[in-house]
Each structure stands twice: as C-alpha cells, then as structure tokens.
Amino acid sequence: MSEPLVDGWGREIKSLRVSVTDRCNFRCRYCMPAEGLEWLGRDEVLSFEEMGRIVRVLADMGVDEIRLTGGEPLVRRELPLLVRMLAETPGVRDLSLTTNGILLDRLAAPLVEAGLRRINVSLDSLSHVRFAEITRRDALDRVLRGLEEAERYPELRPIKVNCVAIRGFTEEEIPALAELARKKPYVVRFIEFMPLDADEGWREEEVLTGGEIRALIEERWPLVEVPAKPSSTAKRFRFADGAGEIGFVNPVSEPFCSSCDRIRLTADGQLRTCLFSRREWDLKKPLRAGASDDELADLLRWAVRHKELKHRINEPGFVRASRSMSQIGG
Ligand code: SAM
C-alpha cells in the first residue's frame, strides 16, 4: 500500500462518497426544485469502470470506506455490478449505500448478493400526506416496503433511517420516528437542514437542531449516549430502557469538520474535498486521456492537500457551495 492520504491540516482521508447519478425520482423540497434539474448527459457520467478505478487508486492510499449515493443511486442501471466490483476491491472494508428506498423492495436482494453490507434510507415523515408534501411523491408505502425487504437480510446491518430536520415540519414527526427506532431494527438519525437546497430557500431559522430534537425525545424517553468513532458524523444514543438507537448529525449547530475524513466524487467525475466546496478537481479528463494510476494518485494527493479547513455556514459572508446536494452526492 502507498502512503496514507493526508490533507493540509493533518487529517487522514479514509472515506469516499461516490455519486453514481445526479438523477432522482423524488423532488424533496429541501433538495431539488419540483421540475427537477438539468440532468447530466450520458457521456458526462462516469462509467462503473471509471468509478472502480478511482476507488482502487484511493483504496491503495488507505481509503477504506465507500458510500454510494446520488441523486438516487438505485435509478442507475445495473448498480449491483458496481457494488460487486467495489466489494471485491482490495482495501475496501466498508461499502454502504444511501437511498430514498423507493426501489429497494426490488433491489435489496441483488445488492446484498453483490456484497452490499450497510444501508441508509432517507425518510422524513411517517404520515402519507406529509411524506408526499416533503418529497412531492406519494411513495411512503413503497419506502416502508423497501425497508422491510432490507430487514430480511441480516448481512445488511445496521439499517439507518435518515430524516432531515426542518423547523416547522419535523417536530410533529419526532414521536413516530422515535417509535420506529424503538420497534424496528433501524437506527433513526436526524440530520440538520443545510444550505444545499437547489432552490436556495434555506434559512438559519429553519434549522431544527439535534439538541432540540433530543430534548423533545427525552421528555418521553430518556437517552444514554453511546460512544462513537472520532470521525463519526453522528452523536449516538440508545434509549435508556434498551429499546433501540437514535442519532443526531449536527453539521450546523455542532460542526465536525475538525475530524472530517471524507472526500466526494460527483457523477461527472469531479472530486470535491468538502460538501461546501466552491472548487472541484477534474478527474474525468485525465482518466479519459489515459492517465496512469500514479498520475491519478498524484492529482488526488494534490487535491486533498487543499481540502478546506471547515465549512463556514455560521460565519458572516458564507458563500453557498457551487452545486446543490443532489448534484454533489449527499
Ligand atoms: N437519493 C438518496 C437519498 O434520498 O438518500 C441519496 C442522495 S440524497 C441527496 C442524500 C441525503 O441528503 C438524503 O438523506 C437527503 O435527505 C439529504 N439532503 C438533501 N438535501 C439536504 C439538505 N439541504 N440538508 C440536509 N440534508 C439534505
């Protein structure tokens, strides 16, 4: 294995999020406009071989955690082929997927068979009406069926359910989502709303913080903190009566940039060293121009050396990222 991949601030990069497509079959209000976005052309999107090659070069530098995302990753055709290729890549220890769950009832089996071992399903409401309001799709039952299907495979654990917390919307969902964490083998996590929506409607006042949600949950169910890995994005808690686990990802109220070990590859082959990057590093051009593995590795090291110290959401003059969440790969 070659030298570890370390950024200019001394953080070792261990984790890569790969966006396999910018397309999505949902239109979540906090992410995409109702009419969608202008999708990338077929040739602009990396092939599985190209993604696999970048992963291989990064795995050789110690990146051992790969998460597939999008857009909606399950709309990319033949996704299990990519999963198999990555699961078989030497050095890849942890392969996971983030999905809205709508196609999971059909795809859980082939994905597990291909080597997927962990899954995150996004779910913002357990009410049909409110689910349709936030996603602009009437698909709650299919997502719940997808989760049930995932549950059938004990290899696929933990199953995490991610909810974006928005003030004025999510408060009402908290009891039902906490119950879900108590009754089902799902770790439910609340994620603070970030200024990554394509409509640029984000306002600081709309961020319902993890601390506030925790207090609301504890009015009914006391929680006990569970130690988390230093690089973990989530604070973890178990219900004091032992009935399940819940987590809080608080990038706005409690930024965790100092322990960030992540980089991202967009569907069109751009490396981003922060969710909030204004700058991207083109990997597709050198890949397609015949660059060697060593040349790709040098480029990756150079990009990572310039990784941002932190996001600046809470600072005056904050400038939004150059793309929105679904185009980056959340
Ligand atoms: N389509 C897949 C899904 O729904 O999980 C993967 C891509 S989606 C962009 C990844 C995650 O980002 C989802 O959990 C989504 O809720 C979250 N997300 C999107 N926009 C967000 C925002 N403005 N703030 C916080 N999280 C956001």
XYZ file of C-alpha atoms and ligand atoms in Angstrom:
357
model
C 0.000 0.000 0.000
C 1.246 3.517 -0.689
C 1.480 6.481 1.736
C -1.734 7.449 3.527
C -3.744 10.308 2.067
C -3.407 13.298 4.391
C -4.794 16.792 3.883
C -3.022 20.091 4.528
C -4.435 20.232 8.060
C -3.185 16.782 9.040
C -6.476 14.890 8.651
C -6.193 11.452 7.113
C -8.765 10.745 4.403
C -10.447 7.372 4.893
C -13.850 7.803 3.333
C -15.165 8.429 -0.194
C -18.744 9.144 -1.242
C -19.379 8.244 -4.832
C -22.345 9.759 -6.602
C -23.433 7.264 -9.244
C -26.009 9.537 -10.872
C -27.333 13.081 -10.498
C -30.874 11.909 -11.361
C -33.520 11.350 -8.745
C -37.096 10.073 -8.734
C -38.040 12.243 -5.723
C -38.217 16.008 -5.557
C -37.601 16.675 -1.873
C -38.322 20.304 -1.130
C -35.082 20.817 0.788
C -33.034 19.397 -2.085
C -34.471 19.772 -5.597
C -36.957 22.003 -7.433
C -40.330 20.463 -8.384
C -39.363 20.371 -12.065
C -36.040 18.641 -11.367
C -32.681 19.908 -12.549
C -30.907 19.727 -15.859
C -29.504 16.192 -15.843
C -26.002 15.316 -16.965
C -25.674 13.754 -20.405
C -24.909 10.060 -20.666
C -21.290 10.632 -21.729
C -20.665 13.072 -18.935
C -21.345 10.471 -16.253
C -18.509 8.182 -15.213
C -18.769 4.535 -16.183
C -18.576 1.851 -13.473
C -15.061 1.030 -14.683
C -14.000 4.656 -14.224
C -15.506 4.805 -10.745
C -13.917 1.479 -9.896
C -10.532 2.720 -11.000
C -10.646 5.835 -8.816
C -11.751 3.714 -5.873
C -8.881 1.309 -6.491
C -6.312 4.115 -6.550
C -7.781 5.645 -3.378
C -8.040 2.293 -1.591
C -4.336 1.850 -2.202
C -3.813 5.085 -0.246
C -5.856 3.843 2.692
C -9.391 4.976 1.824
C -11.339 2.021 3.169
C -14.904 3.303 3.425
C -17.011 3.783 0.304
C -20.576 5.062 0.272
C -22.650 5.088 -2.905
C -25.101 7.917 -3.263
C -26.643 10.291 -5.798
C -29.130 11.673 -6.961
C -30.897 8.423 -6.305
C -28.322 5.643 -6.715
C -30.912 2.927 -7.342
C -32.037 4.583 -10.585
C -28.602 3.880 -12.069
C -28.989 0.761 -14.176
C -27.091 -2.378 -13.170
C -25.967 -0.865 -9.874
C -25.272 -4.315 -8.356
C -22.445 -4.699 -10.920
C -20.706 -1.664 -9.436
C -21.357 -2.919 -5.906
C -19.729 -6.220 -6.744
C -16.716 -4.533 -8.325
C -16.186 -2.279 -5.302
C -16.843 -5.018 -2.738
C -14.064 -7.025 -4.380
C -11.589 -4.117 -4.415
C -8.680 -4.829 -2.066
C -8.694 -2.395 0.856
C -12.415 -1.583 0.715
C -13.570 -2.575 4.185
C -16.909 -0.829 4.414
C -19.282 -0.473 1.464
C -22.601 1.251 2.010
C -25.400 2.958 0.125
C -27.693 5.934 0.751
C -31.094 5.712 -0.933
C -34.606 7.097 -0.774
C -35.723 3.457 -0.611
C -38.389 3.514 -3.309
C -36.706 0.806 -5.425
C -35.341 -1.174 -2.519
C -38.162 -3.702 -2.491
C -36.804 -4.954 -5.838
C -33.103 -4.257 -5.396
C -32.238 -5.232 -1.817
C -31.674 -8.891 -2.763
C -29.303 -8.311 -5.724
C -27.431 -5.595 -3.830
C -26.802 -7.836 -0.834
C -25.874 -10.660 -3.143
C -23.328 -8.345 -4.817
C -21.730 -7.535 -1.458
C -23.544 -4.506 -0.007
C -23.329 -4.638 3.796
C -24.825 -1.415 5.082
C -27.646 0.871 4.038
C -29.088 4.295 4.866
C -32.657 5.042 3.865
C -33.896 8.622 3.847
C -37.343 9.040 5.391
C -38.688 12.366 6.594
C -42.254 11.527 7.572
C -44.377 8.550 8.549
C -47.593 10.271 7.512
C -48.686 9.677 3.917
C -49.816 13.245 3.412
C -46.736 14.830 4.913
C -44.386 12.395 3.150
C -45.946 13.438 -0.181
C -45.718 17.078 0.814
C -41.984 16.948 1.512
C -40.869 14.552 -1.275
C -43.519 15.613 -3.822
C -44.131 11.867 -4.358
C -46.813 9.612 -2.869
C -44.414 6.797 -2.066
C -44.368 6.204 1.688
C -45.704 2.651 1.449
C -43.063 1.654 -1.089
C -40.280 3.073 1.026
C -41.586 1.179 4.066
C -41.796 -1.979 1.940
C -38.203 -1.366 0.837
C -37.128 -1.129 4.461
C -38.974 -4.344 5.317
C -37.234 -6.040 2.428
C -33.819 -4.788 3.632
C -34.637 -6.186 7.070
C -34.879 -9.682 5.595
C -31.107 -9.746 5.070
C -29.175 -9.955 8.338
C -25.951 -9.250 6.391
C -27.286 -5.745 5.753
C -26.751 -4.042 9.114
C -27.103 -1.540 10.539
C -30.103 -0.197 8.666
C -30.131 3.545 9.246
C -33.104 5.795 8.606
C -32.136 9.422 7.964
C -34.524 12.313 8.475
C -33.692 15.906 7.507
C -34.888 18.063 10.391
C -36.674 21.249 9.390
C -38.252 23.604 11.898
C -41.992 23.836 11.465
C -42.179 20.418 9.806
C -40.200 17.814 11.665
C -41.329 18.492 15.248
C -44.575 16.658 14.522
C -42.699 13.634 13.138
C -40.416 13.089 16.099
C -42.640 10.785 18.204
C -43.408 8.457 15.281
C -39.770 8.327 14.158
C -38.607 7.641 17.719
C -41.194 4.840 17.928
C -39.822 3.452 14.661
C -36.342 3.296 16.197
C -37.802 1.518 19.220
C -39.908 -1.030 17.362
C -37.748 -1.799 14.337
C -34.096 -2.738 13.924
C -33.439 0.710 12.427
C -31.120 3.390 13.785
C -33.080 6.604 13.219
C -30.943 9.699 12.698
C -31.941 13.325 12.466
C -29.798 15.453 10.153
C -29.785 19.227 10.381
C -31.026 21.066 7.313
C -28.051 22.524 5.412
C -27.866 25.307 2.801
C -27.558 22.840 -0.081
C -31.080 23.079 -1.500
C -31.179 23.932 -5.219
C -33.945 26.488 -4.619
C -31.689 28.395 -2.213
C -34.552 28.696 0.250
C -32.523 27.645 3.324
C -32.761 29.992 6.297
C -30.888 29.544 9.542
C -34.191 29.797 11.454
C -35.366 26.619 9.708
C -32.593 24.503 11.200
C -34.150 22.346 13.897
C -31.072 21.364 15.850
C -30.173 17.910 17.079
C -30.049 19.316 20.602
C -33.648 20.499 20.362
C -34.853 17.172 18.988
C -33.010 15.272 21.660
C -34.699 17.370 24.349
C -38.107 16.653 22.791
C -37.422 12.914 22.717
C -36.142 12.903 26.279
C -39.406 14.392 27.541
C -40.786 10.910 26.961
C -37.852 8.529 26.596
C -34.555 9.128 28.429
C -31.471 8.578 26.264
C -27.968 7.407 27.098
C -25.023 8.462 24.929
C -23.173 5.671 23.130
C -19.501 6.271 22.268
C -18.984 6.964 18.558
C -15.864 6.787 16.384
C -13.961 10.122 16.338
C -14.651 10.514 12.602
C -18.357 9.744 13.060
C -20.726 12.403 11.806
C -23.407 11.342 14.284
C -23.825 11.553 18.018
C -25.292 8.242 19.056
C -27.766 7.498 21.832
C -29.632 4.454 22.997
C -32.957 4.525 24.727
C -32.302 4.103 28.461
C -34.775 1.209 28.575
C -32.701 -0.597 25.937
C -35.298 -0.377 23.160
C -33.202 0.925 20.245
C -30.782 3.554 18.983
C -31.126 7.082 17.726
C -28.569 9.535 16.333
C -28.086 13.205 15.582
C -25.996 14.595 12.753
C -25.483 18.251 13.642
C -23.339 19.873 10.940
C -24.826 23.326 11.549
C -25.082 23.562 15.346
C -22.042 21.419 16.160
C -19.779 21.222 13.099
C -17.478 18.199 12.998
C -15.070 19.444 10.323
C -12.009 19.022 12.538
C -12.396 15.238 12.346
C -13.636 15.110 8.737
C -12.055 12.222 6.850
C -14.276 12.435 3.745
C -13.995 13.379 0.106
C -16.586 13.102 -2.654
C -16.688 12.065 -6.281
C -19.513 13.543 -8.331
C -21.278 11.543 -11.029
C -19.402 13.558 -13.651
C -16.022 12.739 -12.209
C -15.217 15.830 -10.168
C -13.508 15.429 -6.829
C -14.880 17.593 -4.027
C -12.981 17.860 -0.794
C -15.910 19.352 1.171
C -19.696 19.343 0.800
C -19.405 23.122 0.695
C -16.504 23.302 -1.781
C -16.539 26.094 -4.325
C -13.794 24.363 -6.246
C -13.674 20.903 -7.854
C -10.857 18.797 -9.228
C -11.482 17.228 -12.603
C -10.639 13.519 -12.577
C -12.655 12.596 -15.636
C -10.440 14.423 -18.102
C -7.187 12.729 -17.022
C -8.995 9.386 -16.662
C -10.220 9.603 -20.243
C -6.894 10.963 -21.508
C -5.123 7.805 -20.375
C -3.528 8.956 -17.103
C -1.634 6.261 -15.221
C -2.563 5.182 -11.693
C 0.446 7.123 -10.387
C -0.685 10.259 -12.176
C -4.196 9.895 -10.756
C -2.751 9.316 -7.296
C -0.644 12.498 -7.576
C -3.667 14.503 -8.618
C -5.722 13.081 -5.726
C -2.964 13.912 -3.237
C -2.680 17.438 -4.580
C -6.450 17.993 -4.340
C -6.616 16.582 -0.827
C -3.728 18.818 0.263
C -6.109 21.712 -0.481
C -9.064 20.335 1.472
C -10.994 23.106 3.177
C -10.406 23.548 6.901
C -14.138 23.792 7.613
C -17.469 24.854 6.221
C -18.432 28.375 7.144
C -22.205 28.109 7.384
C -22.293 30.022 10.640
C -19.918 32.768 9.580
C -20.831 36.140 8.099
C -20.317 36.178 4.351
C -20.905 32.406 3.989
C -20.999 31.563 0.294
C -23.038 28.562 -0.817
C -21.435 25.532 -2.449
C -21.016 25.569 -6.217
C -23.675 22.831 -6.623
C -26.704 21.606 -4.700
C -26.924 18.388 -2.670
C -28.298 16.045 -5.349
C -25.649 17.198 -7.836
C -22.856 16.686 -5.338
C -23.929 13.388 -3.838
C -25.102 13.696 -0.253
N -31.447 9.886 -3.038
C -30.693 9.324 -1.932
C -31.396 9.560 -0.626
O -32.510 10.072 -0.639
O -30.858 9.188 0.415
C -29.260 9.782 -1.850
C -28.919 11.200 -2.160
S -29.616 12.381 -1.042
C -29.003 13.898 -1.738
C -28.632 12.083 0.402
C -29.138 12.671 1.687
O -29.017 14.056 1.650
C -30.581 12.357 1.989
O -30.701 11.810 3.285
C -31.228 13.713 1.941
O -32.306 13.779 2.801
C -30.094 14.615 2.357
N -30.272 16.010 1.991
C -30.643 16.528 0.804
N -30.696 17.875 0.857
C -30.330 18.215 2.117
C -30.186 19.461 2.799
N -30.439 20.625 2.186
N -29.786 19.437 4.085
C -29.534 18.257 4.721
N -29.648 17.065 4.124
C -30.058 17.038 2.844
